[in-house]
C-alpha cells in the first residue's frame, strides 16, 4: 500500500498535536503542518514558541510519523524575510519540505523571491515545493515549473488536484511535467464546474478523492513513485463526525482511488 500524508487543511480545526494523533490512528505515515496562527484554525506558533515546537517534535517521534510539507510560506510584496528564515529553520527541524505560494503580482520580483527562498532552503538542507494556485500569482503548474527550474534542482512542485482542474489544465498537461520535479501531490475532488465562491471551495468545501468529477483515475498513474501522496480534502462532514471519523472517510476514499480497497 502507498504511504499517505495527511495534510493539515483536511482537518483545519485541529492543532498540530491533534492532527498527529488522528493521522497515526488512521494509518497515515506523515503529516503536513501549519506552523503559525492562521484564521483557518487553532494553530500554535511553532516558529517562536519553543515549548510548542518541542511538543510537536516529541509527538512526531513518539508516533513515528514524518513531516510532509510545512506551511505557510507566502511570498508577497512585503515579505518578512526574517520570519521566513526562521520558518525554514523550523522546517529543517521538523524534517519537512518548504511549500511556497506566490502572491506578488510583480513577476520579476516574485521570481527573485522564489530563488531567495530556495537558497534559504538549500542552506538549511531541505527541499522546496512551489504550489500553483489559480487565485495567486502562480496560476498553473507550468508557471510553478518555470519558477522551480530557475530556483534549483532541490525545488519542485506541489501538485494540488483542485488547483490543476480550476486552472484549466488537464491530466494530459500534467503528463508533460518532468516527474522528478513533482515532489508532493495533494489529492482531493470536486464538481467539474467551479462554485461561485472559489475561496470557500479551496478552504472548506472540497470532496474526498474519487468522490467528485475531476477524473482522478487518469491522474493516479502519473504520480511518480518518489512523490509524497497527500490528502488535502477539507470536506463538509456530518456535524457529529469526530476528527478520526472524518479522516477515515478521506483515507478510505483515497485507498479506493489508488485501487487498494
GROMACS .gro file of C-alpha atoms in nm:
model
  261
    1UNK     CA    1   0.000   0.000   0.000
    2UNK     CA    2   0.110   0.353  -0.076
    3UNK     CA    3   0.214   0.560   0.222
    4UNK     CA    4  -0.019   0.856   0.276
    5UNK     CA    5   0.038   1.201   0.420
    6UNK     CA    6  -0.246   1.381   0.598
    7UNK     CA    7  -0.222   1.750   0.513
    8UNK     CA    8  -0.335   1.994   0.781
    9UNK     CA    9  -0.602   2.165   0.570
   10UNK     CA   10  -0.802   1.840   0.563
   11UNK     CA   11  -0.868   1.885   0.935
   12UNK     CA   12  -0.800   2.255   0.969
   13UNK     CA   13  -0.987   2.277   1.300
   14UNK     CA   14  -0.721   2.064   1.474
   15UNK     CA   15  -0.396   2.164   1.637
   16UNK     CA   16  -0.075   2.005   1.513
   17UNK     CA   17  -0.073   1.768   1.811
   18UNK     CA   18  -0.431   1.660   1.744
   19UNK     CA   19  -0.357   1.610   1.374
   20UNK     CA   20  -0.060   1.388   1.456
   21UNK     CA   21  -0.280   1.169   1.678
   22UNK     CA   22  -0.550   1.139   1.410
   23UNK     CA   23  -0.301   1.064   1.134
   24UNK     CA   24  -0.143   0.791   1.343
   25UNK     CA   25  -0.481   0.637   1.426
   26UNK     CA   26  -0.592   0.629   1.062
   27UNK     CA   27  -0.278   0.467   0.924
   28UNK     CA   28  -0.108   0.766   0.766
   29UNK     CA   29   0.270   0.780   0.752
   30UNK     CA   30   0.323   1.155   0.763
   31UNK     CA   31   0.154   1.489   0.827
   32UNK     CA   32   0.187   1.833   0.674
   33UNK     CA   33   0.165   2.114   0.924
   34UNK     CA   34   0.060   2.475   0.962
   35UNK     CA   35   0.320   2.620   1.196
   36UNK     CA   36   0.187   2.965   1.280
   37UNK     CA   37  -0.151   3.115   1.377
   38UNK     CA   38  -0.390   3.150   1.082
   39UNK     CA   39  -0.762   3.235   1.055
   40UNK     CA   40  -0.831   2.877   0.944
   41UNK     CA   41  -0.778   2.711   1.280
   42UNK     CA   42  -0.621   2.684   1.627
   43UNK     CA   43  -0.256   2.669   1.528
   44UNK     CA   44   0.016   2.740   1.782
   45UNK     CA   45   0.316   2.948   1.683
   46UNK     CA   46   0.581   2.681   1.640
   47UNK     CA   47   0.821   2.937   1.497
   48UNK     CA   48   0.856   3.144   1.814
   49UNK     CA   49   0.708   2.925   2.089
   50UNK     CA   50   0.985   2.685   2.188
   51UNK     CA   51   0.764   2.477   2.417
   52UNK     CA   52   0.501   2.429   2.147
   53UNK     CA   53   0.769   2.332   1.899
   54UNK     CA   54   0.920   2.076   2.135
   55UNK     CA   55   0.575   1.925   2.195
   56UNK     CA   56   0.526   1.872   1.823
   57UNK     CA   57   0.875   1.731   1.766
   58UNK     CA   58   0.826   1.487   2.053
   59UNK     CA   59   0.480   1.386   1.928
   60UNK     CA   60   0.623   1.312   1.584
   61UNK     CA   61   0.897   1.098   1.736
   62UNK     CA   62   0.654   0.904   1.955
   63UNK     CA   63   0.416   0.838   1.667
   64UNK     CA   64   0.685   0.754   1.412
   65UNK     CA   65   0.525   0.993   1.165
   66UNK     CA   66   0.731   1.201   0.925
   67UNK     CA   67   0.662   1.557   0.816
   68UNK     CA   68   0.544   1.628   0.462
   69UNK     CA   69   0.527   1.996   0.376
   70UNK     CA   70   0.540   2.288   0.616
   71UNK     CA   71   0.324   2.598   0.567
   72UNK     CA   72   0.275   2.890   0.528
   73UNK     CA   73   0.544   3.034   0.304
   74UNK     CA   74   0.360   3.313   0.123
   75UNK     CA   75   0.570   3.537  -0.098
   76UNK     CA   76   0.407   3.878  -0.117
   77UNK     CA   77   0.509   4.233  -0.199
   78UNK     CA   78   0.609   4.290   0.165
   79UNK     CA   79   0.754   3.950   0.255
   80UNK     CA   80   0.905   3.932   0.605
   81UNK     CA   81   1.233   3.757   0.527
   82UNK     CA   82   1.347   3.727   0.886
   83UNK     CA   83   1.026   3.539   0.963
   84UNK     CA   84   1.063   3.316   0.659
   85UNK     CA   85   1.421   3.230   0.752
   86UNK     CA   86   1.305   3.119   1.097
   87UNK     CA   87   1.029   2.914   0.935
   88UNK     CA   88   1.280   2.745   0.704
   89UNK     CA   89   1.492   2.655   1.007
   90UNK     CA   90   1.181   2.510   1.173
   91UNK     CA   91   1.106   2.311   0.858
   92UNK     CA   92   1.452   2.157   0.880
   93UNK     CA   93   1.399   2.072   1.247
   94UNK     CA   94   1.069   1.902   1.162
   95UNK     CA   95   1.222   1.717   0.867
   96UNK     CA   96   0.974   1.856   0.616
   97UNK     CA   97   0.971   2.047   0.289
   98UNK     CA   98   0.916   2.418   0.237
   99UNK     CA   99   0.589   2.474   0.047
  100UNK     CA  100   0.578   2.814  -0.123
  101UNK     CA  101   0.290   3.011  -0.270
  102UNK     CA  102   0.340   3.329  -0.468
  103UNK     CA  103   0.112   3.629  -0.432
  104UNK     CA  104   0.338   3.910  -0.553
  105UNK     CA  105   0.194   4.042  -0.884
  106UNK     CA  106   0.538   4.162  -0.996
  107UNK     CA  107   0.664   3.855  -1.183
  108UNK     CA  108   1.032   3.950  -1.178
  109UNK     CA  109   1.027   4.025  -0.807
  110UNK     CA  110   0.838   3.702  -0.740
  111UNK     CA  111   1.095   3.501  -0.934
  112UNK     CA  112   1.376   3.663  -0.736
  113UNK     CA  113   1.189   3.591  -0.411
  114UNK     CA  114   1.139   3.225  -0.503
  115UNK     CA  115   1.511   3.194  -0.576
  116UNK     CA  116   1.595   3.364  -0.247
  117UNK     CA  117   1.367   3.129  -0.053
  118UNK     CA  118   1.515   2.834  -0.241
  119UNK     CA  119   1.859   2.950  -0.130
  120UNK     CA  120   1.747   2.956   0.233
  121UNK     CA  121   1.601   2.606   0.195
  122UNK     CA  122   1.921   2.474   0.038
  123UNK     CA  123   2.131   2.623   0.317
  124UNK     CA  124   1.905   2.452   0.571
  125UNK     CA  125   1.929   2.119   0.388
  126UNK     CA  126   1.563   2.092   0.290
  127UNK     CA  127   1.376   2.064  -0.037
  128UNK     CA  128   1.122   2.320  -0.151
  129UNK     CA  129   0.797   2.280  -0.342
  130UNK     CA  130   0.612   2.555  -0.528
  131UNK     CA  131   0.234   2.528  -0.527
  132UNK     CA  132   0.033   2.666  -0.818
  133UNK     CA  133  -0.297   2.819  -0.705
  134UNK     CA  134  -0.533   2.987  -0.954
  135UNK     CA  135  -0.617   3.262  -0.705
  136UNK     CA  136  -0.248   3.350  -0.666
  137UNK     CA  137   0.020   3.491  -0.896
  138UNK     CA  138   0.136   3.135  -0.979
  139UNK     CA  139  -0.172   3.014  -1.164
  140UNK     CA  140  -0.072   2.690  -1.339
  141UNK     CA  141   0.170   2.405  -1.293
  142UNK     CA  142   0.356   2.546  -1.591
  143UNK     CA  143   0.408   2.873  -1.406
  144UNK     CA  144   0.528   2.683  -1.100
  145UNK     CA  145   0.763   2.466  -1.306
  146UNK     CA  146   0.923   2.770  -1.468
  147UNK     CA  147   0.995   2.914  -1.124
  148UNK     CA  148   1.122   2.580  -0.993
  149UNK     CA  149   1.359   2.534  -1.286
  150UNK     CA  150   1.511   2.875  -1.221
  151UNK     CA  151   1.545   2.811  -0.847
  152UNK     CA  152   1.748   2.489  -0.842
  153UNK     CA  153   1.734   2.111  -0.860
  154UNK     CA  154   1.614   2.090  -0.499
  155UNK     CA  155   1.296   2.281  -0.593
  156UNK     CA  156   0.993   2.101  -0.732
  157UNK     CA  157   0.617   2.116  -0.745
  158UNK     CA  158   0.328   2.066  -0.507
  159UNK     CA  159   0.050   1.944  -0.736
  160UNK     CA  160  -0.295   2.002  -0.586
  161UNK     CA  161  -0.565   1.835  -0.795
  162UNK     CA  162  -0.821   2.108  -0.722
  163UNK     CA  163  -0.582   2.374  -0.844
  164UNK     CA  164  -0.495   2.173  -1.155
  165UNK     CA  165  -0.860   2.149  -1.259
  166UNK     CA  166  -0.953   2.505  -1.165
  167UNK     CA  167  -0.655   2.644  -1.358
  168UNK     CA  168  -0.784   2.486  -1.679
  169UNK     CA  169  -0.510   2.226  -1.701
  170UNK     CA  170  -0.580   1.865  -1.795
  171UNK     CA  171  -0.420   1.541  -1.682
  172UNK     CA  172  -0.253   1.525  -2.024
  173UNK     CA  173  -0.088   1.855  -1.935
  174UNK     CA  174   0.031   1.704  -1.607
  175UNK     CA  175   0.179   1.412  -1.801
  176UNK     CA  176   0.408   1.661  -1.977
  177UNK     CA  177   0.572   1.768  -1.650
  178UNK     CA  178   0.913   1.618  -1.561
  179UNK     CA  179   0.822   1.357  -1.299
  180UNK     CA  180   1.136   1.422  -1.096
  181UNK     CA  181   1.005   1.773  -1.027
  182UNK     CA  182   0.679   1.652  -0.871
  183UNK     CA  183   0.762   1.640  -0.500
  184UNK     CA  184   0.423   1.650  -0.327
  185UNK     CA  185   0.077   1.557  -0.457
  186UNK     CA  186  -0.240   1.676  -0.282
  187UNK     CA  187  -0.542   1.461  -0.365
  188UNK     CA  188  -0.898   1.592  -0.344
  189UNK     CA  189  -1.203   1.608  -0.566
  190UNK     CA  190  -1.496   1.825  -0.658
  191UNK     CA  191  -1.753   1.912  -0.925
  192UNK     CA  192  -1.631   1.980  -1.276
  193UNK     CA  193  -1.782   2.329  -1.273
  194UNK     CA  194  -1.644   2.566  -1.008
  195UNK     CA  195  -1.875   2.719  -0.747
  196UNK     CA  196  -1.921   3.093  -0.718
  197UNK     CA  197  -1.710   3.109  -0.403
  198UNK     CA  198  -1.376   2.966  -0.509
  199UNK     CA  199  -1.201   3.054  -0.183
  200UNK     CA  200  -1.463   2.868   0.022
  201UNK     CA  201  -1.422   2.565  -0.200
  202UNK     CA  202  -1.046   2.570  -0.159
  203UNK     CA  203  -1.051   2.604   0.219
  204UNK     CA  204  -1.351   2.405   0.346
  205UNK     CA  205  -1.565   2.260   0.066
  206UNK     CA  206  -1.369   2.007  -0.135
  207UNK     CA  207  -1.459   1.639  -0.170
  208UNK     CA  208  -1.266   1.326  -0.072
  209UNK     CA  209  -1.054   1.188  -0.357
  210UNK     CA  210  -1.255   0.987  -0.608
  211UNK     CA  211  -1.592   1.122  -0.497
  212UNK     CA  212  -1.622   1.406  -0.745
  213UNK     CA  213  -1.587   1.478  -1.116
  214UNK     CA  214  -1.216   1.553  -1.156
  215UNK     CA  215  -1.145   1.218  -1.322
  216UNK     CA  216  -0.863   1.140  -1.081
  217UNK     CA  217  -0.836   0.785  -1.216
  218UNK     CA  218  -0.645   0.936  -1.508
  219UNK     CA  219  -0.410   1.120  -1.274
  220UNK     CA  220  -0.316   0.834  -1.042
  221UNK     CA  221  -0.086   0.657  -1.294
  222UNK     CA  222   0.100   0.985  -1.344
  223UNK     CA  223   0.205   1.019  -0.979
  224UNK     CA  224   0.579   0.950  -0.954
  225UNK     CA  225   0.680   0.680  -0.709
  226UNK     CA  226   0.914   0.932  -0.546
  227UNK     CA  227   0.638   1.184  -0.473
  228UNK     CA  228   0.465   1.219  -0.138
  229UNK     CA  229   0.097   1.133  -0.179
  230UNK     CA  230  -0.109   1.353   0.049
  231UNK     CA  231  -0.474   1.401   0.127
  232UNK     CA  232  -0.574   1.767   0.124
  233UNK     CA  233  -0.950   1.737   0.118
  234UNK     CA  234  -1.133   1.961   0.364
  235UNK     CA  235  -1.492   1.849   0.316
  236UNK     CA  236  -1.819   1.922   0.490
  237UNK     CA  237  -1.899   1.622   0.707
  238UNK     CA  238  -2.186   1.540   0.940
  239UNK     CA  239  -2.188   1.773   1.240
  240UNK     CA  240  -2.139   1.485   1.484
  241UNK     CA  241  -1.848   1.328   1.293
  242UNK     CA  242  -1.532   1.311   1.502
  243UNK     CA  243  -1.194   1.412   1.358
  244UNK     CA  244  -1.092   1.046   1.335
  245UNK     CA  245  -1.414   0.961   1.150
  246UNK     CA  246  -1.362   1.248   0.908
  247UNK     CA  247  -1.003   1.148   0.845
  248UNK     CA  248  -1.102   0.785   0.797
  249UNK     CA  249  -1.356   0.886   0.530
  250UNK     CA  250  -1.083   1.070   0.340
  251UNK     CA  251  -0.823   0.796   0.386
  252UNK     CA  252  -1.057   0.518   0.274
  253UNK     CA  253  -1.168   0.721  -0.028
  254UNK     CA  254  -0.804   0.769  -0.122
  255UNK     CA  255  -0.727   0.399  -0.080
  256UNK     CA  256  -1.020   0.316  -0.310
  257UNK     CA  257  -0.895   0.563  -0.570
  258UNK     CA  258  -0.549   0.407  -0.555
  259UNK     CA  259  -0.703   0.061  -0.602
  260UNK     CA  260  -0.606  -0.056  -0.254
  261UNK     CA  261  -0.957  -0.129  -0.122
   0.00000   0.00000   0.00000
